[in-house]
Tab-separated table of C-alpha atoms in Angstrom:
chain	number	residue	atom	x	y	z
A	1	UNK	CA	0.000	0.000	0.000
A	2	UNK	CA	1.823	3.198	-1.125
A	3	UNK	CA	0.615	6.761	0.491
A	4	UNK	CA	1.275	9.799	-1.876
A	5	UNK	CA	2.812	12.708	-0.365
A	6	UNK	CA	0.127	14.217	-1.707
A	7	UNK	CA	-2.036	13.133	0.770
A	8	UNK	CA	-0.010	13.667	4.198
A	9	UNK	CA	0.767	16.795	5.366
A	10	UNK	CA	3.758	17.281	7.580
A	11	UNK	CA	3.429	18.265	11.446
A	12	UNK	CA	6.675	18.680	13.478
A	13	UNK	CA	6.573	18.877	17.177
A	14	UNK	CA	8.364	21.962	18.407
A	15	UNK	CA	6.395	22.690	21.122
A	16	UNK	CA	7.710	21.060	24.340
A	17	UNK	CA	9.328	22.776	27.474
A	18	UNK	CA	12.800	21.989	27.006
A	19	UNK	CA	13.396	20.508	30.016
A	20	UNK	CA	16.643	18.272	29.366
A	21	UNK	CA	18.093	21.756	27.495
A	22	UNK	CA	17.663	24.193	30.386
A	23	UNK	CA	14.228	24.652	28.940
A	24	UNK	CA	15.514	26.449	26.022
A	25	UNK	CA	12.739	26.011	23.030
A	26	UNK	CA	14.885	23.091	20.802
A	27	UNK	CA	13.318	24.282	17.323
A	28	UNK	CA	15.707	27.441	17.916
A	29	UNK	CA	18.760	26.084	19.120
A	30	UNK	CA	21.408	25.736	16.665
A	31	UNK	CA	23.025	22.923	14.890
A	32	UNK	CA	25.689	23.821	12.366
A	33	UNK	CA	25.035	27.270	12.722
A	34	UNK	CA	21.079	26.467	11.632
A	35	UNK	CA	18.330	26.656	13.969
A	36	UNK	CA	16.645	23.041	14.641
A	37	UNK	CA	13.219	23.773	12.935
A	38	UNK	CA	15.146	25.054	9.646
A	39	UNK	CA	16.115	21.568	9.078
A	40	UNK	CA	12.901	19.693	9.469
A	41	UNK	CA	11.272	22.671	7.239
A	42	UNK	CA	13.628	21.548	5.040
A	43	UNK	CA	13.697	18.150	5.266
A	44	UNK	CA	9.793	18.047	5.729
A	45	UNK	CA	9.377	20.269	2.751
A	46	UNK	CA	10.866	17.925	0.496
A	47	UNK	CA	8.796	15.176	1.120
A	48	UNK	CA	5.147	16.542	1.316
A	49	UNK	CA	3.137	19.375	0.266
A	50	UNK	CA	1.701	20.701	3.079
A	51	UNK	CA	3.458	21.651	6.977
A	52	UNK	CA	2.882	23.173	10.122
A	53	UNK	CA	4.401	23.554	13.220
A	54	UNK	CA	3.120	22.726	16.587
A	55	UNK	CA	4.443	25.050	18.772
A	56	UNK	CA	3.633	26.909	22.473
A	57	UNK	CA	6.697	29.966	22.548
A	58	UNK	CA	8.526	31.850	19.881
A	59	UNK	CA	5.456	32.274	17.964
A	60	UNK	CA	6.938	34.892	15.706
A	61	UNK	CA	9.964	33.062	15.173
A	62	UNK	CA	8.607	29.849	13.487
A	63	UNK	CA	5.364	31.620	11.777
A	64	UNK	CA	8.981	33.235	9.723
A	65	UNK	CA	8.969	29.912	7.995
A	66	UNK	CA	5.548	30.394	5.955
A	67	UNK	CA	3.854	27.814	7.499
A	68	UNK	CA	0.962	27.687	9.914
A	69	UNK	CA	1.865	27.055	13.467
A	70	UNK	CA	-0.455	25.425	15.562
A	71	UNK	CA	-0.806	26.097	19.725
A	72	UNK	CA	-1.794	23.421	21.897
A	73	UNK	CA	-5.312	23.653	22.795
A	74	UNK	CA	-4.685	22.048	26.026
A	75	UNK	CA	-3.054	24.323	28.576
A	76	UNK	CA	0.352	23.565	30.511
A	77	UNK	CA	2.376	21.689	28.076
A	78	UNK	CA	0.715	18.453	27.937
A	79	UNK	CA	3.073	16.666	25.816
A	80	UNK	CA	3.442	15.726	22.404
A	81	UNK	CA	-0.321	14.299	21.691
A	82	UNK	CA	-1.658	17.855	22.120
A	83	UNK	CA	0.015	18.768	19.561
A	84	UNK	CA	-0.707	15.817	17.568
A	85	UNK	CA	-4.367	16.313	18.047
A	86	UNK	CA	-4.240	20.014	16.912
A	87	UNK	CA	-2.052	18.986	13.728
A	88	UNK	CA	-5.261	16.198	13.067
A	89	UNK	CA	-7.936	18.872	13.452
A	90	UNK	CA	-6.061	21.319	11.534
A	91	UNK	CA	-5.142	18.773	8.649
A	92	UNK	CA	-6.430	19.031	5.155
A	93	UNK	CA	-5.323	15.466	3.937
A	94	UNK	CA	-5.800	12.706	5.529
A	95	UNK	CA	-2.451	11.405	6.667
A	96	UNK	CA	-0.743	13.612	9.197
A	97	UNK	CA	3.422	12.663	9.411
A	98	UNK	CA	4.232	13.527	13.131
A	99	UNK	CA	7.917	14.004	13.256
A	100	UNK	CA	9.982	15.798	16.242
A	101	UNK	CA	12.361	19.003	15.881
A	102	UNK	CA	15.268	17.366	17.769
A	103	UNK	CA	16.102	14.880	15.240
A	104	UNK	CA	17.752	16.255	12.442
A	105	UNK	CA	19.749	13.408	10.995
A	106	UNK	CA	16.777	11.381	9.160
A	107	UNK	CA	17.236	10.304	5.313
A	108	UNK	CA	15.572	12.788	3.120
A	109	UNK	CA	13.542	10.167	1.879
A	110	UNK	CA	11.884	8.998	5.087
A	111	UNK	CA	8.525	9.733	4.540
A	112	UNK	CA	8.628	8.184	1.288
A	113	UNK	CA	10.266	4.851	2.759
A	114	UNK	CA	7.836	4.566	5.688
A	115	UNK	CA	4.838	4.229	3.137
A	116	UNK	CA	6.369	2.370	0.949
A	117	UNK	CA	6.754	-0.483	3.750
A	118	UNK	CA	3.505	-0.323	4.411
A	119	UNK	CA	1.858	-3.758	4.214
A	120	UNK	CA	-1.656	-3.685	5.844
A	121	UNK	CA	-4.063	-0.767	6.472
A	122	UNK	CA	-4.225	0.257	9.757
A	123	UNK	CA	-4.711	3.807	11.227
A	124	UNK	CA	-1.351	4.629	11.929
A	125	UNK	CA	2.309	3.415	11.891
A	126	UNK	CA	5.696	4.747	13.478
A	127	UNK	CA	8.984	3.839	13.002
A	128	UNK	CA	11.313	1.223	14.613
A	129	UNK	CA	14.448	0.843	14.658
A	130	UNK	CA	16.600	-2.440	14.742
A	131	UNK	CA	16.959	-1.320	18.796
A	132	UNK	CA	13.569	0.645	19.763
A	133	UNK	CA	10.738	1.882	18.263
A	134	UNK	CA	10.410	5.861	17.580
A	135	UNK	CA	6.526	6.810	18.281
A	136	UNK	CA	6.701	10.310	17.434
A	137	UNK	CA	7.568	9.814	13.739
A	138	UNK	CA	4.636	8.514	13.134
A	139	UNK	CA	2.292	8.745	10.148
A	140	UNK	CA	-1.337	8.977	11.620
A	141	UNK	CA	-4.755	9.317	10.502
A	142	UNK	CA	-7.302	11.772	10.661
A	143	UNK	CA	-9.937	9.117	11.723
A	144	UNK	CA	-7.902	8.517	14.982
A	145	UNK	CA	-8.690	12.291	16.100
A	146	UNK	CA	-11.817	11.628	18.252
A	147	UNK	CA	-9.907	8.751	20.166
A	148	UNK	CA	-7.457	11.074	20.739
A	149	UNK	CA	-9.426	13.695	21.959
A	150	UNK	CA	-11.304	11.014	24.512
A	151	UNK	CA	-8.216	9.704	25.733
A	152	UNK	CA	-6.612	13.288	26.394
A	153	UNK	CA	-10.046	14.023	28.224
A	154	UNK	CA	-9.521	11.181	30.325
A	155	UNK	CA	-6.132	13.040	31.789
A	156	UNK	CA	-3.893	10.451	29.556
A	157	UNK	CA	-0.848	11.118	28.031
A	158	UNK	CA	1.450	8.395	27.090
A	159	UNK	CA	2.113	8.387	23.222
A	160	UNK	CA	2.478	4.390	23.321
A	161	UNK	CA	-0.596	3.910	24.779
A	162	UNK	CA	-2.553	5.854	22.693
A	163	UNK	CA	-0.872	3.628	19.649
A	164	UNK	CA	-1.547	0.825	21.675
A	165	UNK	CA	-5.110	1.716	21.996
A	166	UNK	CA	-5.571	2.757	17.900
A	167	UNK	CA	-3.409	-0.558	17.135
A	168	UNK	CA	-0.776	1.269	15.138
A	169	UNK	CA	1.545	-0.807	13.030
A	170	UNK	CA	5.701	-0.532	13.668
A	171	UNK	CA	7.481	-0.468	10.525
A	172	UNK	CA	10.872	-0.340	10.087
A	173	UNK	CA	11.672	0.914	6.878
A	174	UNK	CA	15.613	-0.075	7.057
A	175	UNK	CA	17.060	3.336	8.421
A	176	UNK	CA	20.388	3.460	10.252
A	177	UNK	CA	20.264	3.133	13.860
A	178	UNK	CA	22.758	6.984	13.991
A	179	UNK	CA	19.713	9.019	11.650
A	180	UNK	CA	17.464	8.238	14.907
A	181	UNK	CA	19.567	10.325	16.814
A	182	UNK	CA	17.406	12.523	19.580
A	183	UNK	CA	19.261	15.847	20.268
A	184	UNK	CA	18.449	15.901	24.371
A	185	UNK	CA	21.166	17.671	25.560
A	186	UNK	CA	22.847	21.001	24.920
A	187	UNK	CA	25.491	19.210	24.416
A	188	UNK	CA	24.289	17.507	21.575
A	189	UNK	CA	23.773	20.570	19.550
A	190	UNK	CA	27.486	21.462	20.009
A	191	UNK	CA	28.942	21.991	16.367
């Protein structure tokens, strides 16, 4: 089963606190002399036709990009499946690809490898790795929104449940272990 890219729109998650990076805002911390969000714009870009940005501080700042940015309708940073549920309700296609700021090492054709792995319909798959499984590059359907929005009501907020719950599929399209790098630490962003 193959996806267009036509049919996804891109979402990337820039709007946590920060915590393990003295709560600096990781989309605009600097790698290589580039702010984190300019390379998932970029890498995002080239893969689908259609982004925003979830994001709760430097509103200005990403809304530069050209691309709507979306604020979590829950209050108090609730974690990444507010802004997963905003990205849903907000989407015009109906595949959403959910993919974080801090990890700018992933192949440019990602997107295009996760679909094309694809073997069974289900509502959503995410990515594993030969050594863990990466829920927040996920490709997710806008028919999952209303479970979403029950299981935030209920106070929830585990990402793996919630896949758990909507049976999403792992697929591992192949991808070196290194592209699934996480950049955590201040260190990490170090040139």
């Amino acid at each position: 089963m193959l996806i267009g890219a036509e049919e996804i729109t891109g979402l990337i998650l820039a709007g946590g606190q920060g915590r393990r990076v003295d709560e600096n805002d990781k989309g605009m911390l600097h790698y290589k002399n580039k702010p984190m969000i300019a390379y998932q714009v970029d890498w995002m870009c080239r893969q689908v036709d259609q982004v925003m940005i979830s994001a709760n501080r430097n509103l200005s700042d990403y809304l530069s990009y050209g691309f709507p940015v979306l604020i979590d309708a829950v209050a108090n940073f609730p974690g990444p499946l507010a802004g997963i549920m905003k990205g849903l309700e907000q989407s015009s296609t109906e595949w959403v690809f959910v993919h974080p700021v801090d990890m700018p090492l992933m192949p440019e054709d990602t997107i295009h490898q996760l679909c094309a792995s694809i073997a069974q319909k289900k509502s959503a798959y995410y990515l594993k790795s030969s050594e863990r499984s990466h829920f927040l590059s996920l490709l997710i359907s806008k028919s999952t929104c209303q479970d979403l929005v029950h299981f935030l009501g209920r106070g929830e907020r585990r990402v793996r449940d919630f896949l758990k719950i909507i049976d999403a599929q792992p697929v591992n399209p192949g991808i070196s272990e290194k592209c699934f790098a996480n950049f955590n630490y201040l260190a990490d962003y170090s040139n």
